[in-house]
mmCIF file with all atom_site columns, C-alpha atoms in Angstrom:
data_model
loop_
_atom_site.group_PDB
_atom_site.id
_atom_site.type_symbol
_atom_site.label_atom_id
_atom_site.label_alt_id
_atom_site.label_comp_id
_atom_site.label_asym_id
_atom_site.label_entity_id
_atom_site.label_seq_id
_atom_site.pdbx_PDB_ins_code
_atom_site.Cartn_x
_atom_site.Cartn_y
_atom_site.Cartn_z
_atom_site.occupancy
_atom_site.B_iso_or_equiv
_atom_site.pdbx_formal_charge
_atom_site.auth_seq_id
_atom_site.auth_comp_id
_atom_site.auth_asym_id
_atom_site.auth_atom_id
_atom_site.pdbx_PDB_model_num
ATOM 1   C CA . UNK Z 1 1   ? -4.079  9.934   4.940   1.00 34.00 ? 1   UNK Z CA 1
ATOM 2   C CA . UNK Z 1 2   ? -7.840  10.047  4.633   1.00 33.00 ? 2   UNK Z CA 1
ATOM 3   C CA . UNK Z 1 3   ? -8.072  6.257   4.542   1.00 34.00 ? 3   UNK Z CA 1
ATOM 4   C CA . UNK Z 1 4   ? -6.553  5.824   7.990   1.00 35.00 ? 4   UNK Z CA 1
ATOM 5   C CA . UNK Z 1 5   ? -8.582  5.374   11.120  1.00 35.00 ? 5   UNK Z CA 1
ATOM 6   C CA . UNK Z 1 6   ? -5.738  7.138   12.925  1.00 39.00 ? 6   UNK Z CA 1
ATOM 7   C CA . UNK Z 1 7   ? -3.900  9.951   11.171  1.00 46.00 ? 7   UNK Z CA 1
ATOM 8   C CA . UNK Z 1 8   ? -0.201  9.112   11.012  1.00 51.00 ? 8   UNK Z CA 1
ATOM 9   C CA . UNK Z 1 9   ? 1.828   12.085  12.155  1.00 58.00 ? 9   UNK Z CA 1
ATOM 10  C CA . UNK Z 1 10  ? 5.390   11.646  13.357  1.00 55.00 ? 10  UNK Z CA 1
ATOM 11  C CA . UNK Z 1 11  ? 4.228   11.873  16.967  1.00 58.00 ? 11  UNK Z CA 1
ATOM 12  C CA . UNK Z 1 12  ? 1.409   9.328   16.656  1.00 56.00 ? 12  UNK Z CA 1
ATOM 13  C CA . UNK Z 1 13  ? 3.539   6.918   14.655  1.00 52.00 ? 13  UNK Z CA 1
ATOM 14  C CA . UNK Z 1 14  ? 6.264   6.957   17.284  1.00 55.00 ? 14  UNK Z CA 1
ATOM 15  C CA . UNK Z 1 15  ? 3.728   6.506   20.072  1.00 53.00 ? 15  UNK Z CA 1
ATOM 16  C CA . UNK Z 1 16  ? 2.073   3.518   18.409  1.00 50.00 ? 16  UNK Z CA 1
ATOM 17  C CA . UNK Z 1 17  ? 5.399   1.932   17.539  1.00 53.00 ? 17  UNK Z CA 1
ATOM 18  C CA . UNK Z 1 18  ? 6.873   2.289   21.007  1.00 47.00 ? 18  UNK Z CA 1
ATOM 19  C CA . UNK Z 1 19  ? 3.925   0.448   22.503  1.00 45.00 ? 19  UNK Z CA 1
ATOM 20  C CA . UNK Z 1 20  ? 3.850   -2.396  20.009  1.00 50.00 ? 20  UNK Z CA 1
ATOM 21  C CA . UNK Z 1 21  ? 7.294   -3.062  18.554  1.00 45.00 ? 21  UNK Z CA 1
ATOM 22  C CA . UNK Z 1 22  ? 8.393   -4.974  21.639  1.00 40.00 ? 22  UNK Z CA 1
ATOM 23  C CA . UNK Z 1 23  ? 5.516   -7.413  21.184  1.00 44.00 ? 23  UNK Z CA 1
ATOM 24  C CA . UNK Z 1 24  ? 6.864   -8.464  17.786  1.00 45.00 ? 24  UNK Z CA 1
ATOM 25  C CA . UNK Z 1 25  ? 10.462  -8.463  18.926  1.00 41.00 ? 25  UNK Z CA 1
ATOM 26  C CA . UNK Z 1 26  ? 9.850   -11.013 21.684  1.00 39.00 ? 26  UNK Z CA 1
ATOM 27  C CA . UNK Z 1 27  ? 7.185   -13.051 19.928  1.00 45.00 ? 27  UNK Z CA 1
ATOM 28  C CA . UNK Z 1 28  ? 3.484   -12.377 19.482  1.00 49.00 ? 28  UNK Z CA 1
ATOM 29  C CA . UNK Z 1 29  ? 0.394   -14.280 20.704  1.00 49.00 ? 29  UNK Z CA 1
ATOM 30  C CA . UNK Z 1 30  ? -0.678  -15.690 17.358  1.00 52.00 ? 30  UNK Z CA 1
ATOM 31  C CA . UNK Z 1 31  ? -3.457  -17.785 18.832  1.00 49.00 ? 31  UNK Z CA 1
ATOM 32  C CA . UNK Z 1 32  ? -5.566  -14.645 18.986  1.00 52.00 ? 32  UNK Z CA 1
ATOM 33  C CA . UNK Z 1 33  ? -5.444  -13.795 15.280  1.00 56.00 ? 33  UNK Z CA 1
ATOM 34  C CA . UNK Z 1 34  ? -8.517  -11.785 14.426  1.00 57.00 ? 34  UNK Z CA 1
ATOM 35  C CA . UNK Z 1 35  ? -10.358 -12.537 11.209  1.00 53.00 ? 35  UNK Z CA 1
ATOM 36  C CA . UNK Z 1 36  ? -10.608 -8.901  10.252  1.00 56.00 ? 36  UNK Z CA 1
ATOM 37  C CA . UNK Z 1 37  ? -11.971 -8.126  6.830   1.00 53.00 ? 37  UNK Z CA 1
ATOM 38  C CA . UNK Z 1 38  ? -9.171  -7.678  4.326   1.00 55.00 ? 38  UNK Z CA 1
ATOM 39  C CA . UNK Z 1 39  ? -11.453 -5.481  2.282   1.00 48.00 ? 39  UNK Z CA 1
ATOM 40  C CA . UNK Z 1 40  ? -11.430 -2.850  5.008   1.00 39.00 ? 40  UNK Z CA 1
ATOM 41  C CA . UNK Z 1 41  ? -7.642  -2.765  5.004   1.00 46.00 ? 41  UNK Z CA 1
ATOM 42  C CA . UNK Z 1 42  ? -7.205  -3.145  1.271   1.00 46.00 ? 42  UNK Z CA 1
ATOM 43  C CA . UNK Z 1 43  ? -6.464  -0.818  -1.568  1.00 43.00 ? 43  UNK Z CA 1
ATOM 44  C CA . UNK Z 1 44  ? -9.342  0.176   -3.813  1.00 45.00 ? 44  UNK Z CA 1
ATOM 45  C CA . UNK Z 1 45  ? -9.605  -0.450  -7.516  1.00 42.00 ? 45  UNK Z CA 1
ATOM 46  C CA . UNK Z 1 46  ? -7.834  2.059   -9.706  1.00 48.00 ? 46  UNK Z CA 1
ATOM 47  C CA . UNK Z 1 47  ? -4.895  2.573   -7.380  1.00 57.00 ? 47  UNK Z CA 1
ATOM 48  C CA . UNK Z 1 48  ? -1.265  1.783   -8.239  1.00 73.00 ? 48  UNK Z CA 1
ATOM 49  C CA . UNK Z 1 49  ? -0.059  -1.785  -8.025  1.00 89.00 ? 49  UNK Z CA 1
ATOM 50  C CA . UNK Z 1 50  ? 1.107   -2.829  -4.580  1.00 97.00 ? 50  UNK Z CA 1
ATOM 51  C CA . UNK Z 1 51  ? 3.154   -5.976  -4.045  1.00 98.00 ? 51  UNK Z CA 1
ATOM 52  C CA . UNK Z 1 52  ? 2.710   -7.867  -0.807  1.00 98.00 ? 52  UNK Z CA 1
ATOM 53  C CA . UNK Z 1 53  ? 3.115   -11.192 0.955   1.00 98.00 ? 53  UNK Z CA 1
ATOM 54  C CA . UNK Z 1 54  ? 0.647   -13.950 1.774   1.00 97.00 ? 54  UNK Z CA 1
ATOM 55  C CA . UNK Z 1 55  ? 1.271   -16.514 4.473   1.00 96.00 ? 55  UNK Z CA 1
ATOM 56  C CA . UNK Z 1 56  ? -0.624  -19.764 5.109   1.00 96.00 ? 56  UNK Z CA 1
ATOM 57  C CA . UNK Z 1 57  ? -0.360  -20.942 8.709   1.00 93.00 ? 57  UNK Z CA 1
ATOM 58  C CA . UNK Z 1 58  ? -1.874  -24.295 7.747   1.00 95.00 ? 58  UNK Z CA 1
ATOM 59  C CA . UNK Z 1 59  ? 1.063   -25.111 5.479   1.00 97.00 ? 59  UNK Z CA 1
ATOM 60  C CA . UNK Z 1 60  ? 3.998   -23.735 7.485   1.00 97.00 ? 60  UNK Z CA 1
ATOM 61  C CA . UNK Z 1 61  ? 6.226   -26.415 9.071   1.00 97.00 ? 61  UNK Z CA 1
ATOM 62  C CA . UNK Z 1 62  ? 8.464   -23.987 10.993  1.00 97.00 ? 62  UNK Z CA 1
ATOM 63  C CA . UNK Z 1 63  ? 11.556  -24.932 8.985   1.00 98.00 ? 63  UNK Z CA 1
ATOM 64  C CA . UNK Z 1 64  ? 12.654  -21.282 8.973   1.00 98.00 ? 64  UNK Z CA 1
ATOM 65  C CA . UNK Z 1 65  ? 14.149  -21.674 5.508   1.00 98.00 ? 65  UNK Z CA 1
ATOM 66  C CA . UNK Z 1 66  ? 12.505  -18.386 4.507   1.00 98.00 ? 66  UNK Z CA 1
ATOM 67  C CA . UNK Z 1 67  ? 14.512  -16.512 7.132   1.00 98.00 ? 67  UNK Z CA 1
ATOM 68  C CA . UNK Z 1 68  ? 17.697  -18.408 6.330   1.00 98.00 ? 68  UNK Z CA 1
ATOM 69  C CA . UNK Z 1 69  ? 17.367  -17.636 2.622   1.00 98.00 ? 69  UNK Z CA 1
ATOM 70  C CA . UNK Z 1 70  ? 16.771  -13.957 3.374   1.00 98.00 ? 70  UNK Z CA 1
ATOM 71  C CA . UNK Z 1 71  ? 19.857  -13.840 5.581   1.00 98.00 ? 71  UNK Z CA 1
ATOM 72  C CA . UNK Z 1 72  ? 22.080  -15.533 3.016   1.00 97.00 ? 72  UNK Z CA 1
ATOM 73  C CA . UNK Z 1 73  ? 20.793  -13.465 0.101   1.00 97.00 ? 73  UNK Z CA 1
ATOM 74  C CA . UNK Z 1 74  ? 20.899  -10.089 1.809   1.00 96.00 ? 74  UNK Z CA 1
ATOM 75  C CA . UNK Z 1 75  ? 23.893  -10.648 4.098   1.00 95.00 ? 75  UNK Z CA 1
ATOM 76  C CA . UNK Z 1 76  ? 22.312  -9.351  7.289   1.00 96.00 ? 76  UNK Z CA 1
ATOM 77  C CA . UNK Z 1 77  ? 24.735  -7.659  9.634   1.00 93.00 ? 77  UNK Z CA 1
ATOM 78  C CA . UNK Z 1 78  ? 25.255  -9.609  12.903  1.00 94.00 ? 78  UNK Z CA 1
ATOM 79  C CA . UNK Z 1 79  ? 22.241  -9.210  15.165  1.00 93.00 ? 79  UNK Z CA 1
ATOM 80  C CA . UNK Z 1 80  ? 19.806  -8.151  12.441  1.00 95.00 ? 80  UNK Z CA 1
ATOM 81  C CA . UNK Z 1 81  ? 16.706  -10.173 11.676  1.00 96.00 ? 81  UNK Z CA 1
ATOM 82  C CA . UNK Z 1 82  ? 14.885  -8.990  8.577   1.00 97.00 ? 82  UNK Z CA 1
ATOM 83  C CA . UNK Z 1 83  ? 12.467  -11.915 8.525   1.00 97.00 ? 83  UNK Z CA 1
ATOM 84  C CA . UNK Z 1 84  ? 11.251  -13.412 11.783  1.00 95.00 ? 84  UNK Z CA 1
ATOM 85  C CA . UNK Z 1 85  ? 9.572   -16.785 12.293  1.00 95.00 ? 85  UNK Z CA 1
ATOM 86  C CA . UNK Z 1 86  ? 7.708   -17.019 15.593  1.00 90.00 ? 86  UNK Z CA 1
ATOM 87  C CA . UNK Z 1 87  ? 5.751   -19.855 17.162  1.00 90.00 ? 87  UNK Z CA 1
ATOM 88  C CA . UNK Z 1 88  ? 3.089   -20.189 19.842  1.00 87.00 ? 88  UNK Z CA 1
ATOM 89  C CA . UNK Z 1 89  ? 1.090   -22.950 21.486  1.00 86.00 ? 89  UNK Z CA 1
ATOM 90  C CA . UNK Z 1 90  ? -2.666  -22.567 21.106  1.00 83.00 ? 90  UNK Z CA 1
ATOM 91  C CA . UNK Z 1 91  ? -5.792  -24.663 21.431  1.00 83.00 ? 91  UNK Z CA 1
ATOM 92  C CA . UNK Z 1 92  ? -5.247  -25.490 17.750  1.00 78.00 ? 92  UNK Z CA 1
ATOM 93  C CA . UNK Z 1 93  ? -1.744  -26.746 18.434  1.00 85.00 ? 93  UNK Z CA 1
ATOM 94  C CA . UNK Z 1 94  ? 1.485   -25.057 17.393  1.00 89.00 ? 94  UNK Z CA 1
ATOM 95  C CA . UNK Z 1 95  ? 0.942   -21.956 15.280  1.00 90.00 ? 95  UNK Z CA 1
ATOM 96  C CA . UNK Z 1 96  ? 3.697   -20.207 13.342  1.00 93.00 ? 96  UNK Z CA 1
ATOM 97  C CA . UNK Z 1 97  ? 4.095   -16.765 11.860  1.00 91.00 ? 97  UNK Z CA 1
ATOM 98  C CA . UNK Z 1 98  ? 6.683   -15.623 9.324   1.00 95.00 ? 98  UNK Z CA 1
ATOM 99  C CA . UNK Z 1 99  ? 6.881   -11.868 8.962   1.00 93.00 ? 99  UNK Z CA 1
ATOM 100 C CA . UNK Z 1 100 ? 9.204   -9.258  7.494   1.00 96.00 ? 100 UNK Z CA 1
ATOM 101 C CA . UNK Z 1 101 ? 8.666   -5.671  6.396   1.00 97.00 ? 101 UNK Z CA 1
ATOM 102 C CA . UNK Z 1 102 ? 5.062   -5.459  5.211   1.00 97.00 ? 102 UNK Z CA 1
ATOM 103 C CA . UNK Z 1 103 ? 5.735   -2.672  2.673   1.00 98.00 ? 103 UNK Z CA 1
ATOM 104 C CA . UNK Z 1 104 ? 2.729   -0.838  4.019   1.00 96.00 ? 104 UNK Z CA 1
ATOM 105 C CA . UNK Z 1 105 ? 0.556   1.420   1.919   1.00 95.00 ? 105 UNK Z CA 1
ATOM 106 C CA . UNK Z 1 106 ? 0.932   4.070   4.655   1.00 94.00 ? 106 UNK Z CA 1
ATOM 107 C CA . UNK Z 1 107 ? 4.394   3.253   6.101   1.00 96.00 ? 107 UNK Z CA 1
ATOM 108 C CA . UNK Z 1 108 ? 5.051   4.687   9.555   1.00 95.00 ? 108 UNK Z CA 1
ATOM 109 C CA . UNK Z 1 109 ? 8.798   4.420   8.959   1.00 96.00 ? 109 UNK Z CA 1
ATOM 110 C CA . UNK Z 1 110 ? 8.623   6.864   6.082   1.00 97.00 ? 110 UNK Z CA 1
ATOM 111 C CA . UNK Z 1 111 ? 6.386   9.218   8.081   1.00 95.00 ? 111 UNK Z CA 1
ATOM 112 C CA . UNK Z 1 112 ? 8.887   9.683   10.915  1.00 96.00 ? 112 UNK Z CA 1
ATOM 113 C CA . UNK Z 1 113 ? 12.202  9.644   9.022   1.00 97.00 ? 113 UNK Z CA 1
ATOM 114 C CA . UNK Z 1 114 ? 13.763  13.125  9.333   1.00 96.00 ? 114 UNK Z CA 1
ATOM 115 C CA . UNK Z 1 115 ? 16.189  12.674  6.406   1.00 97.00 ? 115 UNK Z CA 1
ATOM 116 C CA . UNK Z 1 116 ? 13.822  11.075  3.894   1.00 97.00 ? 116 UNK Z CA 1
ATOM 117 C CA . UNK Z 1 117 ? 15.816  7.845   3.762   1.00 98.00 ? 117 UNK Z CA 1
ATOM 118 C CA . UNK Z 1 118 ? 12.609  5.972   2.937   1.00 98.00 ? 118 UNK Z CA 1
ATOM 119 C CA . UNK Z 1 119 ? 10.865  6.003   -0.425  1.00 97.00 ? 119 UNK Z CA 1
ATOM 120 C CA . UNK Z 1 120 ? 8.021   3.976   -1.884  1.00 97.00 ? 120 UNK Z CA 1
ATOM 121 C CA . UNK Z 1 121 ? 8.494   2.665   -5.426  1.00 97.00 ? 121 UNK Z CA 1
ATOM 122 C CA . UNK Z 1 122 ? 5.702   3.904   -7.637  1.00 95.00 ? 122 UNK Z CA 1
ATOM 123 C CA . UNK Z 1 123 ? 5.560   0.831   -9.862  1.00 95.00 ? 123 UNK Z CA 1
ATOM 124 C CA . UNK Z 1 124 ? 5.069   -1.763  -7.119  1.00 97.00 ? 124 UNK Z CA 1
ATOM 125 C CA . UNK Z 1 125 ? 4.769   -0.023  -3.739  1.00 97.00 ? 125 UNK Z CA 1
ATOM 126 C CA . UNK Z 1 126 ? 7.934   -1.562  -2.299  1.00 98.00 ? 126 UNK Z CA 1
ATOM 127 C CA . UNK Z 1 127 ? 9.216   0.517   0.623   1.00 98.00 ? 127 UNK Z CA 1
ATOM 128 C CA . UNK Z 1 128 ? 12.914  1.197   0.074   1.00 98.00 ? 128 UNK Z CA 1
ATOM 129 C CA . UNK Z 1 129 ? 15.485  2.426   2.575   1.00 97.00 ? 129 UNK Z CA 1
ATOM 130 C CA . UNK Z 1 130 ? 18.670  4.289   1.620   1.00 97.00 ? 130 UNK Z CA 1
ATOM 131 C CA . UNK Z 1 131 ? 21.399  3.477   4.151   1.00 95.00 ? 131 UNK Z CA 1
ATOM 132 C CA . UNK Z 1 132 ? 23.559  6.286   2.725   1.00 95.00 ? 132 UNK Z CA 1
ATOM 133 C CA . UNK Z 1 133 ? 20.998  8.864   3.824   1.00 97.00 ? 133 UNK Z CA 1
ATOM 134 C CA . UNK Z 1 134 ? 20.245  7.189   7.165   1.00 97.00 ? 134 UNK Z CA 1
ATOM 135 C CA . UNK Z 1 135 ? 21.648  8.946   10.237  1.00 96.00 ? 135 UNK Z CA 1
ATOM 136 C CA . UNK Z 1 136 ? 20.858  6.140   12.656  1.00 95.00 ? 136 UNK Z CA 1
ATOM 137 C CA . UNK Z 1 137 ? 18.276  8.043   14.702  1.00 95.00 ? 137 UNK Z CA 1
ATOM 138 C CA . UNK Z 1 138 ? 16.162  4.851   14.861  1.00 95.00 ? 138 UNK Z CA 1
ATOM 139 C CA . UNK Z 1 139 ? 12.872  6.761   14.808  1.00 95.00 ? 139 UNK Z CA 1
ATOM 140 C CA . UNK Z 1 140 ? 11.605  4.247   12.268  1.00 96.00 ? 140 UNK Z CA 1
ATOM 141 C CA . UNK Z 1 141 ? 12.477  1.321   14.533  1.00 95.00 ? 141 UNK Z CA 1
ATOM 142 C CA . UNK Z 1 142 ? 10.170  2.660   17.221  1.00 93.00 ? 142 UNK Z CA 1
ATOM 143 C CA . UNK Z 1 143 ? 7.481   3.830   14.807  1.00 94.00 ? 143 UNK Z CA 1
ATOM 144 C CA . UNK Z 1 144 ? 7.008   0.576   12.901  1.00 94.00 ? 144 UNK Z CA 1
ATOM 145 C CA . UNK Z 1 145 ? 4.217   -1.485  14.510  1.00 89.00 ? 145 UNK Z CA 1
ATOM 146 C CA . UNK Z 1 146 ? 5.842   -4.651  13.145  1.00 89.00 ? 146 UNK Z CA 1
ATOM 147 C CA . UNK Z 1 147 ? 9.419   -3.921  14.271  1.00 89.00 ? 147 UNK Z CA 1
ATOM 148 C CA . UNK Z 1 148 ? 10.648  -4.391  10.697  1.00 95.00 ? 148 UNK Z CA 1
ATOM 149 C CA . UNK Z 1 149 ? 13.500  -1.833  10.534  1.00 97.00 ? 149 UNK Z CA 1
ATOM 150 C CA . UNK Z 1 150 ? 16.624  -3.142  12.246  1.00 95.00 ? 150 UNK Z CA 1
ATOM 151 C CA . UNK Z 1 151 ? 19.199  -0.999  14.031  1.00 95.00 ? 151 UNK Z CA 1
ATOM 152 C CA . UNK Z 1 152 ? 22.268  -2.660  15.534  1.00 92.00 ? 152 UNK Z CA 1
ATOM 153 C CA . UNK Z 1 153 ? 24.246  -0.220  17.682  1.00 88.00 ? 153 UNK Z CA 1
ATOM 154 C CA . UNK Z 1 154 ? 27.485  -2.113  17.132  1.00 86.00 ? 154 UNK Z CA 1
ATOM 155 C CA . UNK Z 1 155 ? 26.862  -2.423  13.393  1.00 84.00 ? 155 UNK Z CA 1
ATOM 156 C CA . UNK Z 1 156 ? 27.041  -0.066  10.434  1.00 88.00 ? 156 UNK Z CA 1
ATOM 157 C CA . UNK Z 1 157 ? 25.372  2.829   12.225  1.00 93.00 ? 157 UNK Z CA 1
ATOM 158 C CA . UNK Z 1 158 ? 22.438  2.750   9.809   1.00 96.00 ? 158 UNK Z CA 1
ATOM 159 C CA . UNK Z 1 159 ? 19.054  1.057   9.835   1.00 97.00 ? 159 UNK Z CA 1
ATOM 160 C CA . UNK Z 1 160 ? 18.534  -1.932  7.526   1.00 97.00 ? 160 UNK Z CA 1
ATOM 161 C CA . UNK Z 1 161 ? 15.422  -3.832  6.516   1.00 97.00 ? 161 UNK Z CA 1
ATOM 162 C CA . UNK Z 1 162 ? 13.786  -6.142  3.973   1.00 97.00 ? 162 UNK Z CA 1
ATOM 163 C CA . UNK Z 1 163 ? 13.927  -4.715  0.457   1.00 97.00 ? 163 UNK Z CA 1
ATOM 164 C CA . UNK Z 1 164 ? 11.554  -7.348  -0.995  1.00 98.00 ? 164 UNK Z CA 1
ATOM 165 C CA . UNK Z 1 165 ? 14.596  -8.556  -2.970  1.00 98.00 ? 165 UNK Z CA 1
ATOM 166 C CA . UNK Z 1 166 ? 14.097  -5.748  -5.490  1.00 97.00 ? 166 UNK Z CA 1
ATOM 167 C CA . UNK Z 1 167 ? 17.249  -6.608  -7.414  1.00 96.00 ? 167 UNK Z CA 1
ATOM 168 C CA . UNK Z 1 168 ? 16.066  -10.182 -7.911  1.00 97.00 ? 168 UNK Z CA 1
ATOM 169 C CA . UNK Z 1 169 ? 12.539  -9.076  -8.803  1.00 97.00 ? 169 UNK Z CA 1
ATOM 170 C CA . UNK Z 1 170 ? 13.783  -6.460  -11.257 1.00 97.00 ? 170 UNK Z CA 1
ATOM 171 C CA . UNK Z 1 171 ? 15.779  -9.230  -12.954 1.00 97.00 ? 171 UNK Z CA 1
ATOM 172 C CA . UNK Z 1 172 ? 12.641  -11.365 -13.301 1.00 96.00 ? 172 UNK Z CA 1
ATOM 173 C CA . UNK Z 1 173 ? 12.997  -13.542 -10.193 1.00 97.00 ? 173 UNK Z CA 1
ATOM 174 C CA . UNK Z 1 174 ? 11.053  -13.801 -6.972  1.00 97.00 ? 174 UNK Z CA 1
ATOM 175 C CA . UNK Z 1 175 ? 11.974  -12.979 -3.358  1.00 98.00 ? 175 UNK Z CA 1
ATOM 176 C CA . UNK Z 1 176 ? 14.470  -15.376 -1.775  1.00 98.00 ? 176 UNK Z CA 1
ATOM 177 C CA . UNK Z 1 177 ? 12.126  -16.183 1.116   1.00 98.00 ? 177 UNK Z CA 1
ATOM 178 C CA . UNK Z 1 178 ? 9.352   -17.235 -1.253  1.00 98.00 ? 178 UNK Z CA 1
ATOM 179 C CA . UNK Z 1 179 ? 11.698  -19.329 -3.369  1.00 98.00 ? 179 UNK Z CA 1
ATOM 180 C CA . UNK Z 1 180 ? 13.032  -21.115 -0.285  1.00 98.00 ? 180 UNK Z CA 1
ATOM 181 C CA . UNK Z 1 181 ? 9.675   -22.142 1.185   1.00 98.00 ? 181 UNK Z CA 1
ATOM 182 C CA . UNK Z 1 182 ? 9.340   -25.906 0.549   1.00 98.00 ? 182 UNK Z CA 1
ATOM 183 C CA . UNK Z 1 183 ? 5.621   -26.097 1.311   1.00 98.00 ? 183 UNK Z CA 1
ATOM 184 C CA . UNK Z 1 184 ? 4.283   -23.022 -0.533  1.00 98.00 ? 184 UNK Z CA 1
ATOM 185 C CA . UNK Z 1 185 ? 3.268   -21.373 2.744   1.00 98.00 ? 185 UNK Z CA 1
ATOM 186 C CA . UNK Z 1 186 ? 4.821   -18.044 1.793   1.00 98.00 ? 186 UNK Z CA 1
ATOM 187 C CA . UNK Z 1 187 ? 3.924   -16.300 -1.446  1.00 98.00 ? 187 UNK Z CA 1
ATOM 188 C CA . UNK Z 1 188 ? 3.853   -12.824 -2.923  1.00 98.00 ? 188 UNK Z CA 1
ATOM 189 C CA . UNK Z 1 189 ? 2.044   -10.860 -5.591  1.00 97.00 ? 189 UNK Z CA 1
ATOM 190 C CA . UNK Z 1 190 ? -0.330  -7.967  -6.145  1.00 97.00 ? 190 UNK Z CA 1
ATOM 191 C CA . UNK Z 1 191 ? -1.924  -7.435  -2.732  1.00 97.00 ? 191 UNK Z CA 1
ATOM 192 C CA . UNK Z 1 192 ? -5.306  -6.835  -4.356  1.00 96.00 ? 192 UNK Z CA 1
ATOM 193 C CA . UNK Z 1 193 ? -5.209  -10.390 -5.700  1.00 97.00 ? 193 UNK Z CA 1
ATOM 194 C CA . UNK Z 1 194 ? -3.733  -11.865 -2.521  1.00 97.00 ? 194 UNK Z CA 1
ATOM 195 C CA . UNK Z 1 195 ? -6.646  -10.469 -0.543  1.00 95.00 ? 195 UNK Z CA 1
ATOM 196 C CA . UNK Z 1 196 ? -8.979  -12.534 -2.721  1.00 96.00 ? 196 UNK Z CA 1
ATOM 197 C CA . UNK Z 1 197 ? -7.439  -15.828 -1.545  1.00 96.00 ? 197 UNK Z CA 1
ATOM 198 C CA . UNK Z 1 198 ? -10.128 -17.877 0.248   1.00 95.00 ? 198 UNK Z CA 1
ATOM 199 C CA . UNK Z 1 199 ? -9.666  -17.475 3.993   1.00 93.00 ? 199 UNK Z CA 1
ATOM 200 C CA . UNK Z 1 200 ? -7.186  -14.603 3.754   1.00 93.00 ? 200 UNK Z CA 1
ATOM 201 C CA . UNK Z 1 201 ? -7.454  -12.044 6.549   1.00 89.00 ? 201 UNK Z CA 1
ATOM 202 C CA . UNK Z 1 202 ? -5.688  -8.849  7.577   1.00 86.00 ? 202 UNK Z CA 1
ATOM 203 C CA . UNK Z 1 203 ? -2.792  -9.422  10.011  1.00 82.00 ? 203 UNK Z CA 1
ATOM 204 C CA . UNK Z 1 204 ? -4.379  -8.362  13.289  1.00 75.00 ? 204 UNK Z CA 1
ATOM 205 C CA . UNK Z 1 205 ? -2.972  -9.901  16.453  1.00 60.00 ? 205 UNK Z CA 1
ATOM 206 C CA . UNK Z 1 206 ? -3.574  -8.962  20.072  1.00 56.00 ? 206 UNK Z CA 1
ATOM 207 C CA . UNK Z 1 207 ? -0.845  -6.549  21.119  1.00 54.00 ? 207 UNK Z CA 1
ATOM 208 C CA . UNK Z 1 208 ? -0.606  -4.969  17.663  1.00 58.00 ? 208 UNK Z CA 1
ATOM 209 C CA . UNK Z 1 209 ? -2.530  -1.977  16.323  1.00 67.00 ? 209 UNK Z CA 1
ATOM 210 C CA . UNK Z 1 210 ? -5.303  -2.288  13.752  1.00 80.00 ? 210 UNK Z CA 1
ATOM 211 C CA . UNK Z 1 211 ? -4.137  -2.991  10.208  1.00 88.00 ? 211 UNK Z CA 1
ATOM 212 C CA . UNK Z 1 212 ? -5.820  0.242   9.128   1.00 85.00 ? 212 UNK Z CA 1
ATOM 213 C CA . UNK Z 1 213 ? -3.082  2.299   10.818  1.00 84.00 ? 213 UNK Z CA 1
ATOM 214 C CA . UNK Z 1 214 ? -0.378  1.469   8.238   1.00 93.00 ? 214 UNK Z CA 1
ATOM 215 C CA . UNK Z 1 215 ? -2.354  -0.692  5.782   1.00 94.00 ? 215 UNK Z CA 1
ATOM 216 C CA . UNK Z 1 216 ? 0.228   -3.539  5.637   1.00 95.00 ? 216 UNK Z CA 1
ATOM 217 C CA . UNK Z 1 217 ? 0.657   -5.357  2.327   1.00 97.00 ? 217 UNK Z CA 1
ATOM 218 C CA . UNK Z 1 218 ? 0.343   -8.739  4.018   1.00 95.00 ? 218 UNK Z CA 1
ATOM 219 C CA . UNK Z 1 219 ? -2.418  -11.299 4.432   1.00 94.00 ? 219 UNK Z CA 1
ATOM 220 C CA . UNK Z 1 220 ? -2.597  -14.439 6.534   1.00 93.00 ? 220 UNK Z CA 1
ATOM 221 C CA . UNK Z 1 221 ? -4.587  -17.624 6.037   1.00 93.00 ? 221 UNK Z CA 1
ATOM 222 C CA . UNK Z 1 222 ? -5.127  -18.550 9.726   1.00 90.00 ? 222 UNK Z CA 1
ATOM 223 C CA . UNK Z 1 223 ? -4.676  -22.082 10.993  1.00 89.00 ? 223 UNK Z CA 1
ATOM 224 C CA . UNK Z 1 224 ? -7.985  -23.894 10.781  1.00 87.00 ? 224 UNK Z CA 1
#
């Protein structure tokens, strides 16, 4: 908690999420991506390994194959959207953003869950959700600044979200979304190494809170 600019209590997490989740749900103004230092939002040496995603806006062609692969692999329930691909018109032309659960170092979803349905894997930092424990309160949906947890009222009655394809990774493979990307725009790996990619920045967009609030395991290479 000491690394956060804002201490994440259940109340503050819900307040932040309620104000920002809608921005992601309807599409976010990616033309205003801030080149915030990834060092400030990063994990320090000596800490446990943390897997994360990297996304290169210069390479993305908006094919949405990453989202389609995620849907087919994980069998989303109708209405769910674990990985979102958004687009916006800017002075640099069309800009795209592919985003799923960011498997944050300080996950707001886990902070607010009253039944401890969320856990963080020690070996790789992947944020897991147990649908069997979930009571469908949807606190996590409102708390997450990135609107990653999905709750469909007409569905199973439980929240669902990206699991980083843990079953595939544990078997030696890579996430379905990464495999499906035909232009190498989406990748994954140890977030410490991903933050060393030339041009990589923390994912800060107008309408979203600072990356330091949840420390997302996600970096973006902004469109030049």
